[in-house]
Amino acid sequence: MLGFSHYPIRRDIQAWPNVNRLGDYHGPHNHGWSYLSGTYYVQLPEEKAATRPGEMHPAAITFSDPRYGAYQHSIAPDASASARQTIYPSPGTLLMWPSPLIHYVHPNHTDDIRISISFNVILEWSNDYAG
Ligand SMILES: [Fe+2]
């Protein structure tokens, strides 16, 4: 090794189930107290079950780049949309992302139930790291 010390990583993992029925959604938020966040998708509404047009998809999650103005000078054809990324997971999909990333879960406009399990990985400081 090149002189690097090895320390045990002190971490905690929190996980919780999400059961979203007709009309349920989760507005824009982040998990800023954590290091890594994620969701495992168990059951999702069918895309064809969507009852409303537009970007609201009953199974989707959208992430927003938190860097204010980062895309103002983009030369991409659709620069205004490039700061957001919408994911359409399937049952069995596992998504992981940096916890400070803002995201929202689209409203479930179907009679199908959306079931997922989310988690946070929290790193804990130890004074042993500074010694
Ligand atoms: Fe979240």
GROMACS .gro file of N, CA and C and ligand atoms in nm:
model
  394
    1MET      N    1   0.084  -0.118   0.000
    1MET     CA    2   0.000   0.000   0.000
    1MET      C    3   0.088   0.124   0.000
    2LEU      N    4   0.036   0.234  -0.039
    2LEU     CA    5   0.112   0.357  -0.054
    2LEU      C    6   0.100   0.447   0.068
    3GLY      N    7   0.103   0.392   0.184
    3GLY     CA    8   0.100   0.472   0.304
    3GLY      C    9  -0.039   0.512   0.349
    4PHE      N   10  -0.140   0.463   0.282
    4PHE     CA   11  -0.275   0.495   0.325
    4PHE      C   12  -0.313   0.406   0.443
    5SER      N   13  -0.375   0.466   0.538
    5SER     CA   14  -0.424   0.389   0.652
    5SER      C   15  -0.562   0.336   0.622
    6HIS      N   16  -0.594   0.230   0.684
    6HIS     CA   17  -0.727   0.172   0.668
    6HIS      C   18  -0.805   0.188   0.797
    7TYR      N   19  -0.919   0.249   0.786
    7TYR     CA   20  -1.006   0.269   0.901
    7TYR      C   21  -1.138   0.201   0.872
    8PRO      N   22  -1.198   0.147   0.971
    8PRO     CA   23  -1.334   0.094   0.949
    8PRO      C   24  -1.428   0.210   0.922
    9ILE      N   25  -1.516   0.193   0.827
    9ILE     CA   26  -1.613   0.298   0.795
    9ILE      C   27  -1.731   0.285   0.891
   10ARG      N   28  -1.753   0.391   0.965
   10ARG     CA   29  -1.867   0.393   1.056
   10ARG      C   30  -1.988   0.442   0.978
   11ARG      N   31  -2.085   0.360   0.964
   11ARG     CA   32  -2.202   0.398   0.886
   11ARG      C   33  -2.328   0.336   0.946
   12ASP      N   34  -2.436   0.397   0.906
   12ASP     CA   35  -2.567   0.348   0.945
   12ASP      C   36  -2.653   0.343   0.819
   13ILE      N   37  -2.741   0.248   0.811
   13ILE     CA   38  -2.832   0.238   0.697
   13ILE      C   39  -2.975   0.244   0.749
   14GLN      N   40  -3.051   0.337   0.695
   14GLN     CA   41  -3.192   0.348   0.727
   14GLN      C   42  -3.271   0.306   0.604
   15ALA      N   43  -3.376   0.230   0.624
   15ALA     CA   44  -3.460   0.188   0.512
   15ALA      C   45  -3.607   0.193   0.554
   16TRP      N   46  -3.692   0.219   0.457
   16TRP     CA   47  -3.834   0.229   0.486
   16TRP      C   48  -3.914   0.190   0.363
   17PRO      N   49  -4.033   0.134   0.385
   17PRO     CA   50  -4.118   0.099   0.271
   17PRO      C   51  -4.201   0.220   0.227
   18ASN      N   52  -4.233   0.223   0.098
   18ASN     CA   53  -4.323   0.325   0.043
   18ASN      C   54  -4.438   0.252  -0.026
   19VAL      N   55  -4.559   0.283   0.015
   19VAL     CA   56  -4.677   0.228  -0.050
   19VAL      C   57  -4.760   0.347  -0.097
   20ASN      N   58  -4.762   0.368  -0.228
   20ASN     CA   59  -4.830   0.483  -0.286
   20ASN      C   60  -4.954   0.438  -0.360
   21ARG      N   61  -5.064   0.494  -0.319
   21ARG     CA   62  -5.193   0.463  -0.384
   21ARG      C   63  -5.237   0.584  -0.467
   22LEU      N   64  -5.356   0.576  -0.521
   22LEU     CA   65  -5.411   0.683  -0.605
   22LEU      C   66  -5.391   0.820  -0.540
   23GLY      N   67  -5.325   0.908  -0.612
   23GLY     CA   68  -5.305   1.045  -0.567
   23GLY      C   69  -5.179   1.067  -0.484
   24ASP      N   70  -5.114   0.960  -0.440
   24ASP     CA   71  -4.993   0.976  -0.359
   24ASP      C   72  -4.875   1.023  -0.443
   25TYR      N   73  -4.792   1.107  -0.384
   25TYR     CA   74  -4.670   1.154  -0.450
   25TYR      C   75  -4.575   1.197  -0.340
   26HIS      N   76  -4.453   1.231  -0.378
   26HIS     CA   77  -4.356   1.285  -0.284
   26HIS      C   78  -4.290   1.404  -0.350
   27GLY      N   79  -4.316   1.523  -0.298
   27GLY     CA   80  -4.268   1.647  -0.356
   27GLY      C   81  -4.116   1.659  -0.352
   28PRO      N   82  -4.063   1.765  -0.415
   28PRO     CA   83  -3.918   1.782  -0.423
   28PRO      C   84  -3.852   1.785  -0.285
   29HIS      N   85  -3.748   1.708  -0.271
   29HIS     CA   86  -3.675   1.698  -0.144
   29HIS      C   87  -3.540   1.634  -0.168
   30ASN      N   88  -3.458   1.635  -0.068
   30ASN     CA   89  -3.334   1.556  -0.072
   30ASN      C   90  -3.315   1.490   0.063
   31HIS      N   91  -3.208   1.416   0.075
   31HIS     CA   92  -3.176   1.345   0.199
   31HIS      C   93  -3.037   1.395   0.241
   32GLY      N   94  -3.027   1.525   0.260
   32GLY     CA   95  -2.898   1.590   0.275
   32GLY      C   96  -2.817   1.545   0.395
   33TRP      N   97  -2.877   1.481   0.491
   33TRP     CA   98  -2.804   1.433   0.608
   33TRP      C   99  -2.735   1.299   0.581
   34SER      N  100  -2.753   1.248   0.461
   34SER     CA  101  -2.698   1.117   0.426
   34SER      C  102  -2.589   1.130   0.320
   35TYR      N  103  -2.524   1.022   0.293
   35TYR     CA  104  -2.419   1.017   0.192
   35TYR      C  105  -2.472   0.962   0.060
   36LEU      N  106  -2.547   0.854   0.071
   36LEU     CA  107  -2.598   0.784  -0.047
   36LEU      C  108  -2.743   0.745  -0.020
   37SER      N  109  -2.828   0.762  -0.119
   37SER     CA  110  -2.968   0.724  -0.106
   37SER      C  111  -3.006   0.632  -0.221
   38GLY      N  112  -3.114   0.561  -0.203
   38GLY     CA  113  -3.156   0.472  -0.310
   38GLY      C  114  -3.297   0.421  -0.291
   39THR      N  115  -3.348   0.359  -0.396
   39THR     CA  116  -3.480   0.299  -0.394
   39THR      C  117  -3.479   0.171  -0.474
   40TYR      N  118  -3.539   0.070  -0.417
   40TYR     CA  119  -3.562  -0.056  -0.488
   40TYR      C  120  -3.711  -0.063  -0.518
   41TYR      N  121  -3.745  -0.086  -0.645
   41TYR     CA  122  -3.884  -0.085  -0.688
   41TYR      C  123  -3.940  -0.227  -0.689
   42VAL      N  124  -4.047  -0.245  -0.614
   42VAL     CA  125  -4.109  -0.377  -0.600
   42VAL      C  126  -4.224  -0.393  -0.698
   43GLN      N  127  -4.312  -0.295  -0.700
   43GLN     CA  128  -4.432  -0.301  -0.784
   43GLN      C  129  -4.464  -0.161  -0.834
   44LEU      N  130  -4.494  -0.149  -0.964
   44LEU     CA  131  -4.520  -0.018  -1.022
   44LEU      C  132  -4.644  -0.021  -1.110
   45PRO      N  133  -4.714   0.092  -1.118
   45PRO     CA  134  -4.826   0.099  -1.212
   45PRO      C  135  -4.777   0.084  -1.355
   46GLU      N  136  -4.861   0.028  -1.438
   46GLU     CA  137  -4.828   0.017  -1.580
   46GLU      C  138  -4.834   0.156  -1.643
   47GLU      N  139  -4.745   0.180  -1.738
   47GLU     CA  140  -4.744   0.309  -1.805
   47GLU      C  141  -4.878   0.338  -1.870
   48LYS      N  142  -4.940   0.236  -1.924
   48LYS     CA  143  -5.068   0.256  -1.993
   48LYS      C  144  -5.180   0.291  -1.896
   49ALA      N  145  -5.155   0.272  -1.766
   49ALA     CA  146  -5.256   0.304  -1.667
   49ALA      C  147  -5.261   0.453  -1.636
   50ALA      N  148  -5.165   0.529  -1.689
   50ALA     CA  149  -5.162   0.673  -1.665
   50ALA      C  150  -5.288   0.737  -1.720
   51THR      N  151  -5.347   0.824  -1.642
   51THR     CA  152  -5.472   0.887  -1.684
   51THR      C  153  -5.452   1.032  -1.723
   52ARG      N  154  -5.330   1.086  -1.701
   52ARG     CA  155  -5.306   1.226  -1.734
   52ARG      C  156  -5.186   1.237  -1.827
   53PRO      N  157  -5.193   1.330  -1.921
   53PRO     CA  158  -5.081   1.346  -2.014
   53PRO      C  159  -4.967   1.425  -1.951
   54GLY      N  160  -4.862   1.441  -2.029
   54GLY     CA  161  -4.751   1.523  -1.983
   54GLY      C  162  -4.646   1.442  -1.913
   55GLU      N  163  -4.564   1.512  -1.837
   55GLU     CA  164  -4.448   1.447  -1.777
   55GLU      C  165  -4.482   1.367  -1.653
   56MET      N  166  -4.601   1.382  -1.600
   56MET     CA  167  -4.635   1.310  -1.479
   56MET      C  168  -4.665   1.165  -1.513
   57HIS      N  169  -4.579   1.079  -1.472
   57HIS     CA  170  -4.587   0.937  -1.501
   57HIS      C  171  -4.604   0.864  -1.369
   58PRO      N  172  -4.698   0.771  -1.359
   58PRO     CA  173  -4.729   0.711  -1.228
   58PRO      C  174  -4.616   0.629  -1.167
   59ALA      N  175  -4.513   0.598  -1.246
   59ALA     CA  176  -4.404   0.515  -1.193
   59ALA      C  177  -4.272   0.591  -1.189
   60ALA      N  178  -4.272   0.719  -1.223
   60ALA     CA  179  -4.146   0.790  -1.246
   60ALA      C  180  -4.093   0.862  -1.124
   61ILE      N  181  -3.962   0.885  -1.128
   61ILE     CA  182  -3.894   0.970  -1.031
   61ILE      C  183  -3.807   1.066  -1.112
   62THR      N  184  -3.806   1.193  -1.072
   62THR     CA  185  -3.728   1.293  -1.143
   62THR      C  186  -3.622   1.352  -1.050
   63PHE      N  187  -3.502   1.362  -1.103
   63PHE     CA  188  -3.389   1.422  -1.030
   63PHE      C  189  -3.358   1.557  -1.091
   64SER      N  190  -3.320   1.653  -1.005
   64SER     CA  191  -3.283   1.786  -1.052
   64SER      C  192  -3.140   1.816  -1.012
   65ASP      N  193  -3.066   1.875  -1.106
   65ASP     CA  194  -2.930   1.916  -1.075
   65ASP      C  195  -2.938   2.036  -0.980
   66PRO      N  196  -2.878   2.027  -0.862
   66PRO     CA  197  -2.889   2.136  -0.764
   66PRO      C  198  -2.798   2.254  -0.793
   67ARG      N  199  -2.716   2.243  -0.899
   67ARG     CA  200  -2.623   2.354  -0.926
   67ARG      C  201  -2.696   2.464  -0.999
   68TYR      N  202  -2.732   2.570  -0.927
   68TYR     CA  203  -2.809   2.680  -0.984
   68TYR      C  204  -2.734   2.739  -1.104
   69GLY      N  205  -2.802   2.745  -1.216
   69GLY     CA  206  -2.745   2.807  -1.335
   69GLY      C  207  -2.646   2.720  -1.411
   70ALA      N  208  -2.629   2.598  -1.368
   70ALA     CA  209  -2.528   2.513  -1.430
   70ALA      C  210  -2.558   2.489  -1.578
   71TYR      N  211  -2.682   2.499  -1.618
   71TYR     CA  212  -2.719   2.467  -1.755
   71TYR      C  213  -2.757   2.591  -1.836
   72GLN      N  214  -2.742   2.709  -1.779
   72GLN     CA  215  -2.785   2.829  -1.849
   72GLN      C  216  -2.707   2.851  -1.978
   73HIS      N  217  -2.587   2.802  -1.985
   73HIS     CA  218  -2.504   2.824  -2.103
   73HIS      C  219  -2.488   2.697  -2.185
   74SER      N  220  -2.574   2.601  -2.159
   74SER     CA  221  -2.566   2.477  -2.233
   74SER      C  222  -2.598   2.500  -2.380
   75ILE      N  223  -2.533   2.424  -2.465
   75ILE     CA  224  -2.564   2.433  -2.608
   75ILE      C  225  -2.649   2.313  -2.652
   76ALA      N  226  -2.694   2.236  -2.553
   76ALA     CA  227  -2.778   2.122  -2.585
   76ALA      C  228  -2.907   2.170  -2.651
   77PRO      N  229  -2.966   2.090  -2.739
   77PRO     CA  230  -3.089   2.131  -2.808
   77PRO      C  231  -3.203   2.164  -2.712
   78ASP      N  232  -3.210   2.097  -2.601
   78ASP     CA  233  -3.317   2.120  -2.505
   78ASP      C  234  -3.255   2.156  -2.371
   79ALA      N  235  -3.185   2.268  -2.369
   79ALA     CA  236  -3.107   2.306  -2.252
   79ALA      C  237  -3.194   2.325  -2.128
   80SER      N  238  -3.317   2.371  -2.148
   80SER     CA  239  -3.400   2.399  -2.031
   80SER      C  240  -3.439   2.272  -1.958
   81ALA      N  241  -3.439   2.160  -2.029
   81ALA     CA  242  -3.478   2.034  -1.966
   81ALA      C  243  -3.359   1.954  -1.918
   82SER      N  244  -3.240   1.997  -1.949
   82SER     CA  245  -3.124   1.914  -1.920
   82SER      C  246  -3.086   1.912  -1.773
   83ALA      N  247  -3.138   2.005  -1.695
   83ALA     CA  248  -3.107   2.004  -1.552
   83ALA      C  249  -3.190   1.901  -1.478
   84ARG      N  250  -3.283   1.840  -1.546
   84ARG     CA  251  -3.366   1.737  -1.483
   84ARG      C  252  -3.352   1.606  -1.559
   85GLN      N  253  -3.360   1.499  -1.485
   85GLN     CA  254  -3.353   1.367  -1.545
   85GLN      C  255  -3.464   1.282  -1.485
   86THR      N  256  -3.554   1.233  -1.570
   86THR     CA  257  -3.663   1.149  -1.523
   86THR      C  258  -3.631   1.004  -1.552
   87ILE      N  259  -3.651   0.921  -1.452
   87ILE     CA  260  -3.625   0.778  -1.463
   87ILE      C  261  -3.759   0.705  -1.455
   88TYR      N  262  -3.774   0.603  -1.541
   88TYR     CA  263  -3.896   0.521  -1.543
   88TYR      C  264  -3.858   0.379  -1.501
   89PRO      N  265  -3.853   0.355  -1.372
   89PRO     CA  266  -3.806   0.223  -1.325
   89PRO      C  267  -3.907   0.113  -1.354
   90SER      N  268  -3.857  -0.008  -1.350
   90SER     CA  269  -3.939  -0.128  -1.362
   90SER      C  270  -3.929  -0.203  -1.230
   91PRO      N  271  -4.021  -0.297  -1.206
   91PRO     CA  272  -4.006  -0.380  -1.086
   91PRO      C  273  -3.869  -0.450  -1.089
   92GLY      N  274  -3.798  -0.441  -0.980
   92GLY     CA  275  -3.664  -0.498  -0.972
   92GLY      C  276  -3.553  -0.397  -0.993
   93THR      N  277  -3.587  -0.275  -1.037
   93THR     CA  278  -3.486  -0.170  -1.055
   93THR      C  279  -3.436  -0.123  -0.920
   94LEU      N  280  -3.305  -0.102  -0.911
   94LEU     CA  281  -3.243  -0.042  -0.793
   94LEU      C  282  -3.173   0.086  -0.839
   95LEU      N  283  -3.217   0.198  -0.784
   95LEU     CA  284  -3.154   0.327  -0.814
   95LEU      C  285  -3.076   0.372  -0.692
   96MET      N  286  -2.958   0.429  -0.713
   96MET     CA  287  -2.880   0.490  -0.606
   96MET      C  288  -2.828   0.624  -0.654
   97TRP      N  289  -2.823   0.724  -0.564
   97TRP     CA  290  -2.780   0.856  -0.603
   97TRP      C  291  -2.720   0.929  -0.482
   98PRO      N  292  -2.640   1.033  -0.508
   98PRO     CA  293  -2.588   1.112  -0.397
   98PRO      C  294  -2.703   1.176  -0.321
   99SER      N  295  -2.703   1.166  -0.192
   99SER     CA  296  -2.818   1.208  -0.111
   99SER      C  297  -2.857   1.355  -0.127
  100PRO      N  298  -2.764   1.448  -0.150
  100PRO     CA  299  -2.808   1.588  -0.164
  100PRO      C  300  -2.885   1.617  -0.292
  101LEU      N  301  -2.893   1.523  -0.383
  101LEU     CA  302  -2.963   1.545  -0.510
  101LEU      C  303  -3.114   1.558  -0.487
  102ILE      N  304  -3.171   1.668  -0.536
  102ILE     CA  305  -3.314   1.691  -0.520
  102ILE      C  306  -3.391   1.600  -0.615
  103HIS      N  307  -3.498   1.543  -0.565
  103HIS     CA  308  -3.578   1.452  -0.647
  103HIS      C  309  -3.723   1.457  -0.602
  104TYR      N  310  -3.812   1.411  -0.691
  104TYR     CA  311  -3.952   1.399  -0.654
  104TYR      C  312  -4.014   1.279  -0.721
  105VAL      N  313  -4.113   1.224  -0.653
  105VAL     CA  314  -4.184   1.105  -0.703
  105VAL      C  315  -4.315   1.152  -0.763
  106HIS      N  316  -4.339   1.117  -0.886
  106HIS     CA  317  -4.457   1.165  -0.958
  106HIS      C  318  -4.586   1.112  -0.893
  107PRO      N  319  -4.693   1.188  -0.906
  107PRO     CA  320  -4.821   1.142  -0.851
  107PRO      C  321  -4.867   1.013  -0.917
  108ASN      N  322  -4.921   0.928  -0.836
  108ASN     CA  323  -4.977   0.803  -0.888
  108ASN      C  324  -5.123   0.829  -0.925
  109HIS      N  325  -5.146   0.847  -1.054
  109HIS     CA  326  -5.282   0.874  -1.102
  109HIS      C  327  -5.349   0.746  -1.150
  110THR      N  328  -5.320   0.637  -1.085
  110THR     CA  329  -5.380   0.509  -1.126
  110THR      C  330  -5.438   0.440  -1.004
  111ASP      N  331  -5.512   0.336  -1.030
  111ASP     CA  332  -5.562   0.252  -0.921
  111ASP      C  333  -5.461   0.145  -0.881
  112ASP      N  334  -5.351   0.136  -0.956
  112ASP     CA  335  -5.245   0.040  -0.923
  112ASP      C  336  -5.162   0.095  -0.806
  113ILE      N  337  -5.114   0.008  -0.722
  113ILE     CA  338  -5.032   0.049  -0.608
  113ILE      C  339  -4.885   0.046  -0.646
  114ARG      N  340  -4.815   0.152  -0.608
  114ARG     CA  341  -4.669   0.160  -0.630
  114ARG      C  342  -4.600   0.126  -0.498
  115ILE      N  343  -4.516   0.024  -0.501
  115ILE     CA  344  -4.447  -0.021  -0.379
  115ILE      C  345  -4.297  -0.016  -0.404
  116SER      N  346  -4.227   0.047  -0.312
  116SER     CA  347  -4.081   0.053  -0.321
  116SER      C  348  -4.022   0.054  -0.181
  117ILE      N  349  -3.892   0.032  -0.175
  117ILE     CA  350  -3.818   0.037  -0.049
  117ILE      C  351  -3.704   0.135  -0.069
  118SER      N  352  -3.700   0.237   0.013
  118SER     CA  353  -3.596   0.339   0.002
  118SER      C  354  -3.498   0.325   0.117
  119PHE      N  355  -3.379   0.381   0.097
  119PHE     CA  356  -3.277   0.371   0.202
  119PHE      C  357  -3.181   0.489   0.195
  120ASN      N  358  -3.119   0.516   0.307
  120ASN     CA  359  -3.011   0.613   0.319
  120ASN      C  360  -2.891   0.545   0.381
  121VAL      N  361  -2.774   0.576   0.331
  121VAL     CA  362  -2.649   0.535   0.394
  121VAL      C  363  -2.590   0.660   0.458
  122ILE      N  364  -2.573   0.655   0.588
  122ILE     CA  365  -2.524   0.770   0.665
  122ILE      C  366  -2.384   0.737   0.715
  123LEU      N  367  -2.290   0.825   0.685
  123LEU     CA  368  -2.153   0.807   0.735
  123LEU      C  369  -2.139   0.884   0.865
  124GLU      N  370  -2.074   0.823   0.960
  124GLU     CA  371  -2.058   0.885   1.092
  124GLU      C  372  -1.911   0.916   1.116
  125TRP      N  373  -1.886   1.035   1.165
  125TRP     CA  374  -1.749   1.077   1.191
  125TRP      C  375  -1.694   1.005   1.314
  126SER      N  376  -1.567   0.977   1.310
  126SER     CA  377  -1.498   0.923   1.425
  126SER      C  378  -1.369   1.002   1.443
  127ASN      N  379  -1.337   1.040   1.565
  127ASN     CA  380  -1.211   1.111   1.590
  127ASN      C  381  -1.090   1.027   1.554
  128ASP      N  382  -1.108   0.898   1.541
  128ASP     CA  383  -0.999   0.812   1.498
  128ASP      C  384  -0.953   0.847   1.356
  129TYR      N  385  -1.043   0.905   1.277
  129TYR     CA  386  -1.007   0.941   1.140
  129TYR      C  387  -0.902   1.054   1.136
  130ALA      N  388  -0.903   1.139   1.237
  130ALA     CA  389  -0.812   1.254   1.240
  130ALA      C  390  -0.678   1.218   1.304
  131GLY      N  391  -0.671   1.106   1.369
  131GLY     CA  392  -0.547   1.070   1.438
  131GLY      C  393  -0.460   0.998   1.349
  132FE      FE  394  -3.640   1.075  -0.141
   0.00000   0.00000   0.00000
